[in-house]
């Protein structure tokens, strides 16, 4: 029996007569087309929305935006690879109606319109809101670190710079010594035989290169002093050394607020800030605006625990759930944690594990907050629990505004499962973005460019999720409704 065989390539009408025949009604490119055509591109900030009156016609930003959305949706982010797709991919040929911009045009478009991608991301959130895909009740806020275009060897803290300069000095001294020894050998040899080969012909080159490098690095501590930063990155100056899982890499802190209903991203932002602390209220507030709600719940991990941020959440209508980290010298030394002391707001006292009453003994300052210490020196000195509690007598501190943390602790005690909900919500987008979408690293340098890049990534994640939930025809109907 013969094998299956395809058509004869020279056969007439091998292809159907229209490219449209290759793109079915469920094809995501039909949604991309409809979505972008309905956007207010000038309002979003795209350049050259109106064609120039004179000169060579340029590409419509709508076409280039469609290309980018399609390609991020299909895990293609490099401008050179995007150009290739315009030549060989029937879906892209359909979407761009045969236009074939070169990679430079494609790359320039992303760079020149970097700030406009966030409004596009938000427009899609609004569309999903209309489709009731957001529960708008609970947000899980979390951060992940994505690698920047900056090698770890090109990031320095003050201490690393000092070490680098010291090592360079030692290396230079070694080179110079070898050079002197080489000169001495040469002199000796020339005295004996009238000339000899030099020890290492590339030594002078190495010395010049190292001196240049040392000179450039010598100026960096002054730069750190001027900017007040504690580290500097040489390739992408906005990136920072951050812990990624168990390793430290140079990258950006990606914050997302994920709606619990369908794990769609309601808001995203990129920061150079290394830690998550202090980013909860800002991220959740921005999500609330896009979701069009005045009140919402937000859950985050203990890395976000900061009293000023929890207060800001309350003021903004956000009911926060953040577990308290176990910190402090008492815990480190194995003494009773603060949680073992019960505070009574009616009497403004603590009851300790020994059943004694600790009263306010002094007021101080902790960052911007007033801190009050509570103690009972006499009781401690006579206490049999003292070896488990303190070395001399115990102080317990409380911030003047700590009632906001008490309220949050009570909420968490009543609803501990919200922490598991947080984990399942954020794992989905981060897992998809890093694994399936293959975005373990940014392609562009500088914070504003990276923000534009991630807006496209988050948009692609949301589109893929929404297509799974309502399908392409359902999304198109919602756009045109
Ligand atoms: S050492 Fe002081 S604070 Fe600690 S349990 Fe005893 S009395 Fe209470």
Short mmCIF file of N, CA and C in Angstrom, two decimals, residues 221-283:
data_model
loop_
_atom_site.label_atom_id
_atom_site.label_comp_id
_atom_site.label_asym_id
_atom_site.label_seq_id
_atom_site.Cartn_x
_atom_site.Cartn_y
_atom_site.Cartn_z
N UNK A 221 32.14 54.64 43.42
CA UNK A 221 31.70 54.98 44.78
C UNK A 221 31.18 56.41 44.89
N UNK A 222 31.82 57.35 44.14
CA UNK A 222 31.33 58.74 44.16
C UNK A 222 29.93 58.82 43.57
N UNK A 223 29.70 58.01 42.53
CA UNK A 223 28.39 57.97 41.89
C UNK A 223 27.34 57.44 42.88
N UNK A 224 27.71 56.41 43.64
CA UNK A 224 26.80 55.87 44.66
C UNK A 224 26.51 56.92 45.72
N UNK A 225 27.54 57.65 46.09
CA UNK A 225 27.39 58.72 47.09
C UNK A 225 26.41 59.78 46.59
N UNK A 226 26.59 60.14 45.31
CA UNK A 226 25.76 61.19 44.72
C UNK A 226 24.30 60.78 44.64
N UNK A 227 24.05 59.52 44.24
CA UNK A 227 22.66 59.08 44.04
C UNK A 227 22.02 58.57 45.33
N UNK A 228 22.85 58.25 46.33
CA UNK A 228 22.29 57.71 47.58
C UNK A 228 21.89 56.25 47.46
N UNK A 229 22.26 55.60 46.34
CA UNK A 229 21.92 54.18 46.15
C UNK A 229 22.94 53.32 46.87
N UNK A 230 22.59 52.06 47.10
CA UNK A 230 23.57 51.19 47.76
C UNK A 230 24.19 50.19 46.79
N UNK A 231 23.79 50.24 45.52
CA UNK A 231 24.43 49.39 44.52
C UNK A 231 24.31 50.04 43.14
N UNK A 232 25.14 49.59 42.21
CA UNK A 232 25.13 50.18 40.87
C UNK A 232 25.26 49.05 39.84
N UNK A 233 24.47 49.15 38.77
CA UNK A 233 24.55 48.17 37.68
C UNK A 233 25.08 48.88 36.45
N UNK A 234 26.03 48.28 35.76
CA UNK A 234 26.71 48.99 34.68
C UNK A 234 26.03 48.82 33.32
N UNK A 235 25.37 47.68 33.06
CA UNK A 235 24.75 47.48 31.74
C UNK A 235 23.35 48.08 31.73
N UNK A 236 22.52 47.70 32.70
CA UNK A 236 21.20 48.30 32.85
C UNK A 236 21.18 49.02 34.20
N UNK A 237 21.40 50.33 34.20
CA UNK A 237 21.58 51.05 35.47
C UNK A 237 20.38 50.98 36.42
N UNK A 238 19.19 50.66 35.90
CA UNK A 238 18.00 50.61 36.78
C UNK A 238 17.84 49.26 37.47
N UNK A 239 18.54 48.23 37.00
CA UNK A 239 18.36 46.90 37.59
C UNK A 239 19.15 46.81 38.91
N UNK A 240 18.75 45.85 39.73
CA UNK A 240 19.37 45.69 41.05
C UNK A 240 19.62 44.21 41.33
N UNK A 241 20.64 43.93 42.15
CA UNK A 241 20.89 42.56 42.58
C UNK A 241 19.78 42.16 43.54
N UNK A 242 19.09 41.09 43.22
CA UNK A 242 17.95 40.64 44.02
C UNK A 242 18.01 39.14 44.18
N UNK A 243 17.43 38.65 45.28
CA UNK A 243 17.39 37.21 45.51
C UNK A 243 16.32 36.60 44.61
N UNK A 244 16.72 35.61 43.80
CA UNK A 244 15.76 34.86 42.98
C UNK A 244 15.84 33.43 43.44
N UNK A 245 14.77 32.97 44.08
CA UNK A 245 14.76 31.67 44.73
C UNK A 245 15.96 31.63 45.69
N UNK A 246 16.88 30.71 45.49
CA UNK A 246 18.01 30.65 46.41
C UNK A 246 19.22 31.40 45.87
N UNK A 247 19.15 31.88 44.62
CA UNK A 247 20.30 32.56 44.03
C UNK A 247 20.07 34.07 44.01
N UNK A 248 21.15 34.81 43.87
CA UNK A 248 21.01 36.25 43.70
C UNK A 248 21.34 36.57 42.25
N UNK A 249 20.44 37.30 41.59
CA UNK A 249 20.68 37.70 40.21
C UNK A 249 20.38 39.17 40.09
N UNK A 250 20.78 39.78 38.98
CA UNK A 250 20.49 41.19 38.77
C UNK A 250 19.22 41.28 37.95
N UNK A 251 18.22 41.96 38.48
CA UNK A 251 16.94 41.97 37.77
C UNK A 251 16.02 43.06 38.27
N UNK A 252 14.74 42.81 38.09
CA UNK A 252 13.69 43.75 38.51
C UNK A 252 12.68 43.01 39.38
N UNK A 253 12.01 43.80 40.22
CA UNK A 253 10.98 43.27 41.11
C UNK A 253 9.63 43.45 40.42
N UNK A 254 9.02 42.35 40.02
CA UNK A 254 7.75 42.39 39.28
C UNK A 254 6.61 42.17 40.27
N UNK A 255 5.74 43.15 40.40
CA UNK A 255 4.60 43.04 41.32
C UNK A 255 3.31 42.83 40.54
N UNK A 256 2.50 41.88 41.00
CA UNK A 256 1.19 41.68 40.36
C UNK A 256 0.11 41.61 41.43
N UNK A 257 -1.09 42.07 41.05
CA UNK A 257 -2.28 41.88 41.89
C UNK A 257 -3.20 40.96 41.08
N UNK A 258 -3.42 39.75 41.61
CA UNK A 258 -4.18 38.74 40.87
C UNK A 258 -5.56 38.60 41.50
N UNK A 259 -6.59 38.69 40.67
CA UNK A 259 -7.96 38.53 41.17
C UNK A 259 -8.23 37.05 41.44
N UNK A 260 -8.85 36.78 42.59
CA UNK A 260 -8.99 35.37 43.02
C UNK A 260 -10.00 34.58 42.17
N UNK A 261 -10.92 35.25 41.50
CA UNK A 261 -11.98 34.51 40.80
C UNK A 261 -11.43 33.62 39.68
N UNK A 262 -10.69 34.19 38.76
CA UNK A 262 -10.17 33.41 37.63
C UNK A 262 -8.66 33.55 37.47
N UNK A 263 -8.00 34.11 38.47
CA UNK A 263 -6.53 34.26 38.45
C UNK A 263 -6.07 35.16 37.30
N UNK A 264 -6.87 36.15 37.00
CA UNK A 264 -6.47 37.14 36.00
C UNK A 264 -5.68 38.24 36.70
N UNK A 265 -4.73 38.83 35.97
CA UNK A 265 -3.91 39.90 36.56
C UNK A 265 -4.70 41.21 36.47
N UNK A 266 -4.96 41.81 37.63
CA UNK A 266 -5.70 43.07 37.64
C UNK A 266 -4.76 44.26 37.55
N UNK A 267 -3.54 44.10 38.03
CA UNK A 267 -2.58 45.20 37.98
C UNK A 267 -1.17 44.63 38.03
N UNK A 268 -0.24 45.32 37.42
CA UNK A 268 1.16 44.88 37.45
C UNK A 268 2.05 46.10 37.40
N UNK A 269 3.18 45.99 38.04
CA UNK A 269 4.15 47.09 38.04
C UNK A 269 5.55 46.51 38.24
N UNK A 270 6.52 47.21 37.69
CA UNK A 270 7.92 46.77 37.84
C UNK A 270 8.64 47.79 38.71
N UNK A 271 9.45 47.30 39.62
CA UNK A 271 10.21 48.19 40.51
C UNK A 271 11.68 47.81 40.51
N UNK A 272 12.51 48.81 40.82
CA UNK A 272 13.93 48.52 41.08
C UNK A 272 14.13 48.19 42.55
N UNK A 273 13.11 48.46 43.36
CA UNK A 273 13.21 48.19 44.80
C UNK A 273 13.42 46.69 45.03
N UNK A 274 14.38 46.37 45.89
CA UNK A 274 14.76 44.97 46.07
C UNK A 274 13.70 44.18 46.84
N UNK A 275 13.14 44.78 47.89
CA UNK A 275 12.20 44.04 48.74
C UNK A 275 10.75 44.41 48.42
N UNK A 276 9.81 43.53 48.86
CA UNK A 276 8.39 43.78 48.60
C UNK A 276 7.78 44.74 49.62
N UNK A 277 8.45 44.89 50.74
CA UNK A 277 7.90 45.68 51.84
C UNK A 277 7.55 47.09 51.38
N UNK A 278 6.30 47.50 51.65
CA UNK A 278 5.88 48.85 51.29
C UNK A 278 5.19 48.94 49.94
N UNK A 279 5.05 47.82 49.23
CA UNK A 279 4.47 47.87 47.88
C UNK A 279 3.02 47.39 47.83
N UNK A 280 2.46 46.98 48.96
CA UNK A 280 1.11 46.40 48.94
C UNK A 280 0.04 47.43 48.61
N UNK A 281 0.02 48.53 49.35
CA UNK A 281 -1.06 49.52 49.17
C UNK A 281 -1.04 50.09 47.75
N UNK A 282 0.16 50.41 47.25
CA UNK A 282 0.25 51.00 45.90
C UNK A 282 -0.26 50.03 44.84
N UNK A 283 0.13 48.76 44.93
CA UNK A 283 -0.29 47.78 43.92
C UNK A 283 -1.80 47.53 44.00
#
